[in-house]
Short mmCIF file of C-alpha atoms in Angstrom, two decimals:
data_model
loop_
_atom_site.label_atom_id
_atom_site.label_comp_id
_atom_site.label_asym_id
_atom_site.label_seq_id
_atom_site.Cartn_x
_atom_site.Cartn_y
_atom_site.Cartn_z
CA UNK A 1 22.69 68.85 90.20
CA UNK A 2 24.06 66.77 93.44
CA UNK A 3 25.98 63.83 92.70
CA UNK A 4 26.75 60.55 94.80
CA UNK A 5 31.00 60.26 94.02
CA UNK A 6 33.08 60.92 96.55
CA UNK A 7 36.57 62.65 96.02
CA UNK A 8 39.73 61.04 95.52
CA UNK A 9 42.02 60.80 98.96
CA UNK A 10 45.20 60.73 99.79
CA UNK A 11 46.63 61.54 96.74
CA UNK A 12 50.40 60.78 96.65
CA UNK A 13 53.19 61.94 93.69
CA UNK A 14 56.07 60.14 92.87
CA UNK A 15 58.51 60.76 89.82
CA UNK A 16 61.20 58.79 88.61
CA UNK A 17 63.48 60.45 86.01
CA UNK A 18 60.95 62.19 84.47
CA UNK A 19 58.05 59.64 84.59
CA UNK A 20 54.98 60.90 87.18
CA UNK A 21 53.13 58.44 88.82
CA UNK A 22 50.16 58.98 90.51
CA UNK A 23 48.00 57.15 93.47
CA UNK A 24 44.91 57.98 95.48
CA UNK A 25 42.33 56.24 97.69
CA UNK A 26 38.67 56.11 96.81
CA UNK A 27 36.17 54.86 99.48
CA UNK A 28 33.24 55.53 97.57
CA UNK A 29 30.88 52.96 95.37
CA UNK A 30 34.28 51.81 92.33
CA UNK A 31 31.16 50.40 89.87
CA UNK A 32 31.74 51.80 86.78
CA UNK A 33 33.81 54.88 88.48
CA UNK A 34 37.24 56.02 86.14
CA UNK A 35 38.87 58.48 87.56
CA UNK A 36 40.34 61.93 85.24
CA UNK A 37 43.53 63.90 86.99
CA UNK A 38 44.40 67.57 85.70
CA UNK A 39 47.04 69.54 86.55
CA UNK A 40 48.96 73.28 86.19
CA UNK A 41 52.05 75.36 86.38
CA UNK A 42 51.99 77.41 89.18
CA UNK A 43 54.03 80.63 88.14
CA UNK A 44 52.00 80.16 84.54
CA UNK A 45 49.02 80.97 86.16
CA UNK A 46 50.36 83.39 88.35
CA UNK A 47 51.95 85.15 85.19
CA UNK A 48 48.61 84.43 82.53
CA UNK A 49 46.33 82.88 84.64
CA UNK A 50 46.82 80.07 82.56
CA UNK A 51 43.60 77.30 83.59
CA UNK A 52 43.96 73.82 84.84
CA UNK A 53 45.10 71.22 81.82
CA UNK A 54 44.75 67.44 81.60
CA UNK A 55 47.16 65.52 82.83
CA UNK A 56 48.34 63.08 79.66
CA UNK A 57 47.99 59.18 80.65
CA UNK A 58 45.47 60.19 83.68
CA UNK A 59 42.41 60.39 81.82
CA UNK A 60 39.33 58.29 82.01
CA UNK A 61 41.32 55.54 83.96
CA UNK A 62 39.83 52.50 85.67
CA UNK A 63 42.76 52.22 88.20
CA UNK A 64 43.86 54.26 91.68
CA UNK A 65 46.93 55.02 89.55
CA UNK A 66 48.13 56.65 86.67
CA UNK A 67 51.43 57.24 84.85
CA UNK A 68 52.41 60.52 82.84
CA UNK A 69 55.89 60.03 80.36
CA UNK A 70 57.18 63.76 80.12
CA UNK A 71 54.05 65.65 80.54
CA UNK A 72 55.81 68.26 83.08
CA UNK A 73 58.42 69.86 81.82
CA UNK A 74 60.16 73.13 84.23
CA UNK A 75 61.44 70.30 86.90
CA UNK A 76 62.32 72.29 89.15
CA UNK A 77 59.31 74.84 89.41
CA UNK A 78 56.29 74.17 91.42
CA UNK A 79 53.20 72.71 90.77
CA UNK A 80 49.34 71.73 91.46
CA UNK A 81 47.80 67.99 90.99
CA UNK A 82 44.06 66.96 91.09
CA UNK A 83 42.04 63.97 90.42
CA UNK A 84 38.26 63.44 90.34
CA UNK A 85 36.03 60.45 89.66
CA UNK A 86 33.93 60.44 87.11
CA UNK A 87 30.64 57.52 86.19
CA UNK A 88 28.45 57.93 83.14
CA UNK A 89 28.56 61.52 83.06
CA UNK A 90 28.53 62.39 86.85
CA UNK A 91 31.76 63.57 88.48
CA UNK A 92 32.57 64.39 91.79
CA UNK A 93 33.98 67.16 93.51
CA UNK A 94 37.89 67.72 92.65
CA UNK A 95 40.24 66.38 95.42
CA UNK A 96 42.73 68.89 96.98
CA UNK A 97 44.98 70.03 94.94
CA UNK A 98 48.34 68.62 95.73
CA UNK A 99 51.74 70.91 95.50
CA UNK A 100 54.66 69.60 94.53
CA UNK A 101 58.46 70.12 93.16
CA UNK A 102 59.15 66.98 90.49
CA UNK A 103 62.80 67.77 91.22
CA UNK A 104 62.56 67.64 94.65
CA UNK A 105 60.68 64.38 94.83
CA UNK A 106 62.69 62.73 91.86
CA UNK A 107 63.99 59.53 92.30
CA UNK A 108 66.96 57.91 90.33
CA UNK A 109 65.54 55.32 87.84
CA UNK A 110 68.28 51.70 87.07
CA UNK A 111 70.41 52.69 84.70
CA UNK A 112 71.66 49.96 82.14
CA UNK A 113 74.59 47.57 82.25
CA UNK A 114 76.12 45.60 79.52
CA UNK A 115 78.66 42.88 80.33
CA UNK A 116 81.95 40.39 78.53
CA UNK A 117 84.00 38.01 79.62
CA UNK A 118 87.63 39.10 78.77
CA UNK A 119 90.66 36.38 79.53
CA UNK A 120 89.15 35.86 83.24
CA UNK A 121 87.98 39.38 83.61
CA UNK A 122 84.90 40.50 82.95
CA UNK A 123 84.19 44.32 81.36
CA UNK A 124 81.21 45.68 82.02
CA UNK A 125 79.60 49.15 80.73
CA UNK A 126 76.90 51.83 82.47
CA UNK A 127 74.76 53.43 80.80
CA UNK A 128 73.18 56.59 82.47
CA UNK A 129 69.65 56.76 83.49
CA UNK A 130 67.83 59.03 81.32
CA UNK A 131 70.23 57.80 78.74
CA UNK A 132 67.98 56.78 75.65
CA UNK A 133 65.45 59.79 76.74
CA UNK A 134 65.15 63.03 74.48
CA UNK A 135 64.02 65.31 77.73
CA UNK A 136 66.07 64.41 80.67
CA UNK A 137 65.43 65.56 84.84
CA UNK A 138 69.41 65.09 85.01
CA UNK A 139 71.26 67.23 83.49
CA UNK A 140 74.32 66.14 83.36
CA UNK A 141 75.55 62.55 83.79
CA UNK A 142 78.85 63.02 84.25
CA UNK A 143 77.62 63.59 87.63
CA UNK A 144 76.24 60.10 88.32
CA UNK A 145 78.74 57.67 90.47
CA UNK A 146 77.99 54.17 90.67
CA UNK A 147 77.98 51.32 93.06
CA UNK A 148 78.44 47.87 91.95
CA UNK A 149 76.69 44.64 93.74
CA UNK A 150 78.51 42.11 92.87
CA UNK A 151 78.83 37.90 94.23
CA UNK A 152 79.06 34.74 92.88
CA UNK A 153 75.84 32.44 91.64
CA UNK A 154 76.26 29.96 93.99
CA UNK A 155 77.04 31.97 96.68
CA UNK A 156 74.98 34.71 98.86
CA UNK A 157 78.06 37.22 99.70
CA UNK A 158 78.08 39.90 98.22
CA UNK A 159 80.75 42.67 97.64
CA UNK A 160 79.97 46.34 96.78
CA UNK A 161 82.16 49.20 95.30
CA UNK A 162 82.35 52.14 93.44
CA UNK A 163 83.02 51.89 89.65
CA UNK A 164 83.23 54.16 86.74
CA UNK A 165 81.28 53.88 83.11
CA UNK A 166 83.48 51.87 81.81
CA UNK A 167 84.88 49.45 84.41
CA UNK A 168 87.26 45.65 84.04
CA UNK A 169 86.83 43.45 86.94
CA UNK A 170 90.01 41.53 87.84
CA UNK A 171 90.85 38.89 90.03
CA UNK A 172 87.88 36.70 89.37
CA UNK A 173 87.47 32.85 89.74
CA UNK A 174 87.91 31.14 85.97
CA UNK A 175 85.35 29.57 85.09
CA UNK A 176 82.55 30.52 87.52
CA UNK A 177 79.23 32.40 86.85
CA UNK A 178 79.35 35.80 88.89
CA UNK A 179 75.95 38.01 88.94
CA UNK A 180 75.53 41.99 89.76
CA UNK A 181 73.29 44.75 89.58
CA UNK A 182 74.79 48.73 89.82
CA UNK A 183 72.86 51.53 91.42
CA UNK A 184 73.38 55.04 90.33
CA UNK A 185 73.98 58.22 93.02
CA UNK A 186 74.07 61.68 93.08
CA UNK A 187 76.21 62.09 96.09
CA UNK A 188 76.06 66.37 96.34
CA UNK A 189 71.96 66.02 96.15
CA UNK A 190 72.52 62.76 98.65
CA UNK A 191 70.39 60.92 96.09
CA UNK A 192 70.08 57.20 95.92
CA UNK A 193 68.61 55.58 92.55
CA UNK A 194 67.28 52.69 91.80
CA UNK A 195 69.16 49.44 91.01
CA UNK A 196 69.22 47.97 87.51
CA UNK A 197 68.07 44.30 87.00
CA UNK A 198 71.03 41.59 88.26
CA UNK A 199 72.95 40.32 85.10
CA UNK A 200 74.73 37.42 85.62
CA UNK A 201 77.95 36.33 82.85
CA UNK A 202 80.39 33.14 83.26
CA UNK A 203 84.30 33.86 83.52
CA UNK A 204 86.71 31.98 81.29
CA UNK A 205 90.09 30.63 82.17
CA UNK A 206 93.15 33.25 82.15
CA UNK A 207 95.72 32.70 79.46
CA UNK A 208 98.91 34.09 81.17
CA UNK A 209 101.14 35.56 78.55
CA UNK A 210 104.68 36.00 79.78
CA UNK A 211 105.34 38.60 77.05
CA UNK A 212 102.75 41.20 79.06
CA UNK A 213 104.42 43.51 81.64
CA UNK A 214 103.18 42.72 85.10
CA UNK A 215 103.91 44.51 88.77
CA UNK A 216 102.78 48.11 87.25
CA UNK A 217 103.32 50.58 89.99
CA UNK A 218 104.10 54.75 89.94
CA UNK A 219 105.50 55.98 92.27
CA UNK A 220 106.90 59.53 93.21
CA UNK A 221 109.05 62.14 95.01
CA UNK A 222 108.29 66.61 95.29
CA UNK A 223 106.36 65.50 92.45
CA UNK A 224 109.12 64.31 89.95
CA UNK A 225 106.84 60.46 88.56
CA UNK A 226 108.41 57.40 87.91
CA UNK A 227 106.72 54.06 86.15
CA UNK A 228 108.26 50.62 87.18
CA UNK A 229 107.00 47.40 85.84
CA UNK A 230 108.08 43.78 85.75
CA UNK A 231 108.73 41.14 82.80
CA UNK A 232 109.32 37.81 82.75
CA UNK A 233 109.68 37.39 79.07
CA UNK A 234 113.57 36.19 78.32
CA UNK A 235 113.76 37.15 74.97
CA UNK A 236 114.79 40.99 73.79
CA UNK A 237 111.24 43.43 74.19
CA UNK A 238 110.82 47.07 73.52
CA UNK A 239 108.13 48.47 76.00
CA UNK A 240 105.85 51.96 75.47
CA UNK A 241 104.44 53.55 78.30
CA UNK A 242 100.93 55.34 77.29
CA UNK A 243 98.09 57.31 79.38
CA UNK A 244 94.94 58.33 79.22
CA UNK A 245 93.04 61.64 81.34
CA UNK A 246 91.03 60.50 83.77
CA UNK A 247 88.49 62.49 83.10
CA UNK A 248 87.52 60.28 79.95
CA UNK A 249 86.71 57.58 81.89
CA UNK A 250 84.12 59.60 83.83
CA UNK A 251 82.52 59.32 80.48
CA UNK A 252 79.59 56.50 78.93
CA UNK A 253 82.02 56.35 75.46
CA UNK A 254 84.23 53.78 74.61
CA UNK A 255 88.10 55.73 74.69
CA UNK A 256 90.19 52.58 73.74
CA UNK A 257 91.77 54.99 70.96
CA UNK A 258 92.22 58.10 73.58
CA UNK A 259 95.18 56.77 74.66
CA UNK A 260 98.40 58.85 74.10
CA UNK A 261 102.31 57.97 74.31
CA UNK A 262 104.48 59.32 77.21
CA UNK A 263 107.09 60.82 75.24
CA UNK A 264 110.97 59.31 75.77
CA UNK A 265 109.36 56.59 76.98
CA UNK A 266 108.34 54.83 73.18
CA UNK A 267 110.09 51.55 72.09
CA UNK A 268 112.79 51.76 75.14
CA UNK A 269 114.60 48.50 76.52
CA UNK A 270 114.35 49.84 80.55
CA UNK A 271 111.63 48.36 82.77
CA UNK A 272 111.47 52.29 83.88
CA UNK A 273 110.20 55.49 83.12
CA UNK A 274 110.04 59.65 83.88
CA UNK A 275 106.19 60.68 83.01
CA UNK A 276 106.06 64.19 85.13
CA UNK A 277 106.45 65.54 81.93
CA UNK A 278 102.15 64.39 81.28
CA UNK A 279 101.46 65.53 84.87
CA UNK A 280 99.62 68.49 86.05
CA UNK A 281 96.46 67.72 87.58
CA UNK A 282 93.31 65.46 87.93
CA UNK A 283 93.65 62.27 87.75
CA UNK A 284 95.73 59.80 85.20
CA UNK A 285 95.52 56.06 84.08
CA UNK A 286 99.03 54.47 82.53
CA UNK A 287 99.56 50.95 81.37
CA UNK A 288 102.81 49.37 79.48
CA UNK A 289 102.42 48.11 76.08
CA UNK A 290 105.14 45.16 75.37
CA UNK A 291 106.18 44.50 71.65
CA UNK A 292 108.32 41.18 70.96
CA UNK A 293 110.20 40.82 68.09
CA UNK A 294 107.62 39.29 66.42
CA UNK A 295 105.86 42.13 66.87
CA UNK A 296 103.32 40.78 69.03
CA UNK A 297 102.25 42.89 71.52
CA UNK A 298 100.68 42.53 74.67
CA UNK A 299 98.89 45.21 77.45
CA UNK A 300 99.79 45.31 81.00
CA UNK A 301 97.00 45.89 83.73
CA UNK A 302 96.38 49.93 84.04
CA UNK A 303 97.31 52.05 87.16
CA UNK A 304 95.56 54.42 88.26
CA UNK A 305 97.70 57.87 89.22
CA UNK A 306 96.55 60.58 91.88
CA UNK A 307 99.72 63.42 91.74
CA UNK A 308 98.15 64.76 94.93
CA UNK A 309 98.12 61.25 96.85
CA UNK A 310 100.53 59.38 94.82
CA UNK A 311 103.65 61.78 95.53
CA UNK A 312 105.54 61.40 97.97
CA UNK A 313 107.55 65.05 100.30
CA UNK A 314 111.18 65.07 100.30
CA UNK A 315 113.45 66.69 102.78
CA UNK A 316 112.90 69.92 103.10
CA UNK A 317 116.85 71.97 103.50
CA UNK A 318 118.34 73.67 106.80
CA UNK A 319 120.30 76.39 107.70
CA UNK A 320 121.33 76.89 110.83
CA UNK A 321 123.40 81.00 112.42
CA UNK A 322 124.23 81.72 116.01
CA UNK A 323 123.70 85.02 118.05
CA UNK A 324 124.79 84.67 121.54
CA UNK A 325 122.85 81.80 123.11
CA UNK A 326 120.20 81.79 120.68
CA UNK A 327 119.25 79.26 117.35
CA UNK A 328 118.14 81.10 114.37
CA UNK A 329 116.99 78.30 112.20
CA UNK A 330 115.78 79.01 108.45
CA UNK A 331 114.00 75.70 106.20
CA UNK A 332 113.82 75.73 102.64
CA UNK A 333 110.17 73.64 101.90
CA UNK A 334 110.91 70.85 99.82
CA UNK A 335 111.29 71.78 95.75
CA UNK A 336 110.50 69.71 91.95
CA UNK A 337 111.29 69.74 88.88
CA UNK A 338 112.37 73.54 88.12
CA UNK A 339 112.45 74.18 91.39
CA UNK A 340 108.92 74.37 92.01
CA UNK A 341 107.72 74.50 95.96
CA UNK A 342 106.01 71.14 97.46
CA UNK A 343 104.30 73.93 99.84
CA UNK A 344 102.61 74.98 96.41
CA UNK A 345 100.66 71.78 97.20
CA UNK A 346 100.55 71.17 100.22
CA UNK A 347 99.96 73.15 103.72
CA UNK A 348 103.17 72.27 104.98
CA UNK A 349 104.51 72.28 109.21
CA UNK A 350 107.48 71.36 109.86
CA UNK A 351 108.51 69.57 113.13
CA UNK A 352 112.16 70.42 114.46
CA UNK A 353 114.32 68.60 116.72
CA UNK A 354 117.15 69.67 118.95
CA UNK A 355 119.57 68.24 121.11
CA UNK A 356 123.06 69.14 122.35
CA UNK A 357 125.58 66.63 120.91
CA UNK A 358 127.97 65.92 123.48
CA UNK A 359 129.92 62.88 124.27
CA UNK A 360 129.97 62.41 127.13
CA UNK A 361 126.33 61.75 128.02
CA UNK A 362 123.35 61.84 125.71
CA UNK A 363 120.79 64.47 125.99
CA UNK A 364 117.42 64.46 125.67
CA UNK A 365 116.00 65.39 122.25
CA UNK A 366 113.79 68.51 122.15
CA UNK A 367 111.06 69.03 119.86
CA UNK A 368 108.87 71.86 118.62
CA UNK A 369 105.87 72.07 115.12
CA UNK A 370 105.80 75.34 113.27
CA UNK A 371 104.95 76.67 109.79
CA UNK A 372 106.67 79.63 110.07
CA UNK A 373 110.18 78.76 107.79
CA UNK A 374 112.70 81.10 110.53
CA UNK A 375 112.24 79.87 113.90
CA UNK A 376 114.53 80.60 117.09
CA UNK A 377 115.50 79.28 119.94
CA UNK A 378 116.28 80.84 122.90
CA UNK A 379 117.90 80.08 126.16
CA UNK A 380 120.81 77.83 125.08
CA UNK A 381 123.39 76.63 127.08
CA UNK A 382 126.66 78.65 125.61
CA UNK A 383 129.59 77.16 124.54
CA UNK A 384 127.38 73.92 123.74
CA UNK A 385 127.44 72.62 121.00
CA UNK A 386 124.05 71.86 119.12
CA UNK A 387 122.31 69.47 116.56
CA UNK A 388 118.99 70.10 114.88
CA UNK A 389 117.72 67.99 111.98
CA UNK A 390 113.73 68.91 110.45
CA UNK A 391 111.04 66.56 108.97
CA UNK A 392 108.46 68.58 106.56
CA UNK A 393 104.37 66.87 106.80
CA UNK A 394 100.76 67.86 105.94
CA UNK A 395 97.98 66.77 108.17
CA UNK A 396 95.41 67.39 105.50
CA UNK A 397 97.06 65.01 102.71
CA UNK A 398 98.14 62.51 105.80
CA UNK A 399 101.94 63.29 104.49
CA UNK A 400 105.46 63.53 105.82
CA UNK A 401 108.33 63.64 104.31
CA UNK A 402 112.19 62.19 105.88
CA UNK A 403 114.11 64.33 108.49
CA UNK A 404 116.70 66.47 106.82
CA UNK A 405 120.02 66.27 106.79
CA UNK A 406 121.77 66.88 110.90
CA UNK A 407 123.38 70.27 111.05
CA UNK A 408 124.91 71.21 113.81
CA UNK A 409 126.74 74.59 115.18
CA UNK A 410 128.18 75.56 118.32
CA UNK A 411 126.44 78.39 121.09
CA UNK A 412 129.06 81.52 121.61
CA UNK A 413 130.99 81.89 125.79
CA UNK A 414 130.11 83.72 128.60
CA UNK A 415 133.55 85.89 127.86
CA UNK A 416 132.93 86.55 124.02
CA UNK A 417 129.47 88.01 124.77
CA UNK A 418 129.63 90.37 127.51
CA UNK A 419 132.71 91.94 125.61
CA UNK A 420 130.43 92.52 122.62
CA UNK A 421 127.79 94.43 124.91
CA UNK A 422 131.28 96.28 126.63
CA UNK A 423 132.62 97.27 123.01
CA UNK A 424 129.49 98.66 121.66
CA UNK A 425 129.16 100.80 125.15
CA UNK A 426 132.38 101.88 124.61
CA UNK A 427 131.75 103.27 121.16
CA UNK A 428 128.41 104.49 121.67
CA UNK A 429 130.30 106.27 124.65
CA UNK A 430 132.54 107.83 122.39
CA UNK A 431 130.32 108.91 119.84
CA UNK A 432 128.35 110.90 122.62
CA UNK A 433 131.51 112.39 124.02
CA UNK A 434 132.90 113.72 119.77
CA UNK A 435 129.35 114.65 119.53
CA UNK A 436 129.49 116.87 122.46
CA UNK A 437 132.58 118.61 121.78
CA UNK A 438 131.58 119.51 118.74
CA UNK A 439 128.59 121.16 120.10
CA UNK A 440 130.01 123.07 122.68
CA UNK A 441 133.04 124.03 120.00
CA UNK A 442 130.62 125.69 117.48
CA UNK A 443 128.06 127.23 120.91
CA UNK A 444 131.81 129.21 122.01
CA UNK A 445 132.33 130.43 118.51
CA UNK A 446 128.97 131.95 118.49
CA UNK A 447 129.47 132.97 121.74
CA UNK A 448 132.04 134.90 121.34
CA UNK A 449 130.60 136.47 118.35
CA UNK A 450 127.68 137.91 119.91
CA UNK A 451 129.98 138.98 122.62
CA UNK A 452 132.35 140.92 120.15
CA UNK A 453 129.32 142.73 117.93
CA UNK A 454 127.35 144.19 121.22
CA UNK A 455 130.43 144.00 123.68
CA UNK A 456 132.85 144.74 122.48
CA UNK A 457 136.18 145.12 125.03
CA UNK A 458 138.29 147.08 122.72
CA UNK A 459 139.37 150.65 124.63
CA UNK A 460 141.05 153.35 123.04
CA UNK A 461 144.20 155.27 124.56
CA UNK A 462 143.32 158.40 127.25
CA UNK A 463 146.34 160.21 124.65
CA UNK A 464 143.91 160.10 121.68
CA UNK A 465 140.55 159.22 123.72
CA UNK A 466 137.78 160.55 121.24
CA UNK A 467 139.74 160.87 117.91
CA UNK A 468 138.31 158.67 115.33
CA UNK A 469 135.77 157.36 117.69
CA UNK A 470 132.70 157.02 114.96
CA UNK A 471 135.30 153.70 113.75
CA UNK A 472 134.26 152.45 116.58
CA UNK A 473 131.12 152.88 116.98
CA UNK A 474 128.44 150.25 116.85
CA UNK A 475 125.59 150.73 114.74
CA UNK A 476 123.38 149.43 117.60
CA UNK A 477 123.95 151.71 120.06
CA UNK A 478 122.84 155.36 120.72
CA UNK A 479 125.58 158.04 119.46
CA UNK A 480 126.48 161.13 122.81
CA UNK A 481 127.17 164.32 121.45
CA UNK A 482 130.69 164.60 121.77
CA UNK A 483 132.12 168.41 123.95
CA UNK A 484 134.10 171.10 121.57
CA UNK A 485 137.44 172.68 123.04
CA UNK A 486 138.69 175.86 121.82
CA UNK A 487 142.45 176.57 121.84
CA UNK A 488 144.35 179.78 120.94
CA UNK A 489 147.92 180.47 119.45
CA UNK A 490 150.15 183.16 122.08
CA UNK A 491 151.74 186.18 120.28
CA UNK A 492 154.83 186.30 120.21
CA UNK A 493 154.67 189.44 121.90
CA UNK A 494 154.30 187.83 124.85
CA UNK A 495 157.01 184.92 124.37
CA UNK A 496 158.45 186.60 128.20
CA UNK A 497 155.59 185.55 129.71
CA UNK A 498 155.66 181.72 127.94
CA UNK A 499 159.29 181.76 129.16
CA UNK A 500 158.21 182.13 132.91
CA UNK A 501 155.67 179.23 132.88
CA UNK A 502 156.32 176.38 134.71
CA UNK A 503 156.87 173.33 132.24
CA UNK A 504 154.42 171.20 134.16
CA UNK A 505 151.57 174.31 132.86
CA UNK A 506 152.94 174.50 129.50
CA UNK A 507 152.83 170.10 129.06
CA UNK A 508 149.37 170.00 130.84
CA UNK A 509 147.67 172.83 127.76
CA UNK A 510 149.66 170.73 125.22
CA UNK A 511 148.12 167.42 126.72
CA UNK A 512 144.92 169.48 126.30
CA UNK A 513 145.00 170.34 122.87
CA UNK A 514 146.03 167.04 121.37
CA UNK A 515 143.44 165.44 123.23
CA UNK A 516 140.84 168.30 122.37
CA UNK A 517 141.88 168.05 118.06
CA UNK A 518 140.09 171.27 117.47
CA UNK A 519 141.95 174.63 117.45
CA UNK A 520 141.28 178.30 116.84
CA UNK A 521 143.34 180.87 114.96
CA UNK A 522 143.83 184.25 115.63
CA UNK A 523 146.22 186.72 114.24
CA UNK A 524 148.85 186.44 111.06
CA UNK A 525 150.77 182.73 110.56
CA UNK A 526 154.12 184.50 111.61
CA UNK A 527 153.63 184.78 114.89
CA UNK A 528 152.28 181.51 115.39
CA UNK A 529 155.69 180.09 113.74
CA UNK A 530 158.26 182.09 115.59
CA UNK A 531 155.87 180.81 119.15
CA UNK A 532 156.20 177.45 117.81
CA UNK A 533 159.97 177.74 117.62
CA UNK A 534 160.23 179.23 120.88
CA UNK A 535 158.10 176.88 122.88
CA UNK A 536 160.20 173.97 121.10
CA UNK A 537 163.10 175.23 122.33
CA UNK A 538 161.99 175.87 125.77
CA UNK A 539 160.65 172.07 125.79
#
């Protein structure tokens, strides 16, 4: 049937740690009216059709507010919430559904604090906001940072500072009441929590023990760390330097038994210690324990060491070279123990100062900046002494080194540099001439070989022309057919006729016979021999 009850309006959801609080308005008649709320996990509803569930702590409440402790387990998922009014079995329609993600709207709760007064100081121990809860919305307590607000009880002036979970507040007035409160924050998520309840405590009067080391301070150069302290004790004292890794102070637990001794700094009589061997990365805390001959001990105040902040950068090394009127500068980054370069820890740049080193008048210093380790400066004055010094710096770390030692070098003169150019030119010209001569010689030899093979210049004498021609025959030229000349020997019966032949005719016949090289014989050989003897006598 119809109901006269109105639905609740203006539903608001608040989450502090894992505690969920609902608030709403009701404009109807509130006589004997109670309210109930339901919720559902939206992802579960889509997957399995899960229906609405009653919200524990928000059933049949008479006020317009209710709280639920740890009912919602999936804090990073979407949830729906609704409320309705009830009276004697009569129920109003459900209110409009409110959608929310608990983690997004959650507020950090107040942390717990415990105070202790120790020799004029106050030791404070902070507990995380959900320290005593089984189910937490803030998973990692190490992400919390804590802000301390402290003031004298008789004054309104307040000081705010960031502290560690276990922190000693020093420098306070003796026998004075101080009040304080602490707030937990999550800087990475821009969340600030609620302040803890205010706590007050009275300081005691500080007892100055001359045995305790004072003015403890740390210094470092190129990642070589030293600890120094002062002493007021007049009798023999042995000192032991102790260190604690910084992450232990981030934990909300007692770290008093976690201190370790620095090797080679145990039971020493010096007021200085090299503790480079224990430094790697991250924060460190150091303190000095003094031990008298009567085995009385006293601890100094702690000093915090952040290696990259505490360390100072040393000067770089510089090497100069000259080339004409160009100055070459080679920079070696600062080095620490084990030849470790400081450029491994810092983004280094270099400031170079250079000037003419003239005794006549003071020259203006010129400056250039670079991230390179090899730099060339051009257009310098010939035959001039230039001096250079270099400084290393890191803009990101806001650190700078001292300047290097001053290095000087003289540029070359006007006469030397042109001579170098001339010598280079002459050497190149000689090399070209040698190469050209060798090339010409080889080409000429090749030409002679080709000419000898294809165009021989040797001709046989006329009296042996045609003799042995195959020896001079080129395999590359066509062979011409040679003419055959027939010769005959004159018989002895005609010797008288031969006597009458002119010598010149005979000589001509003999020449022709020798040139032809071919003979034909007729008659017997005796006649030939006689004719040859007669011809020989005539000749």
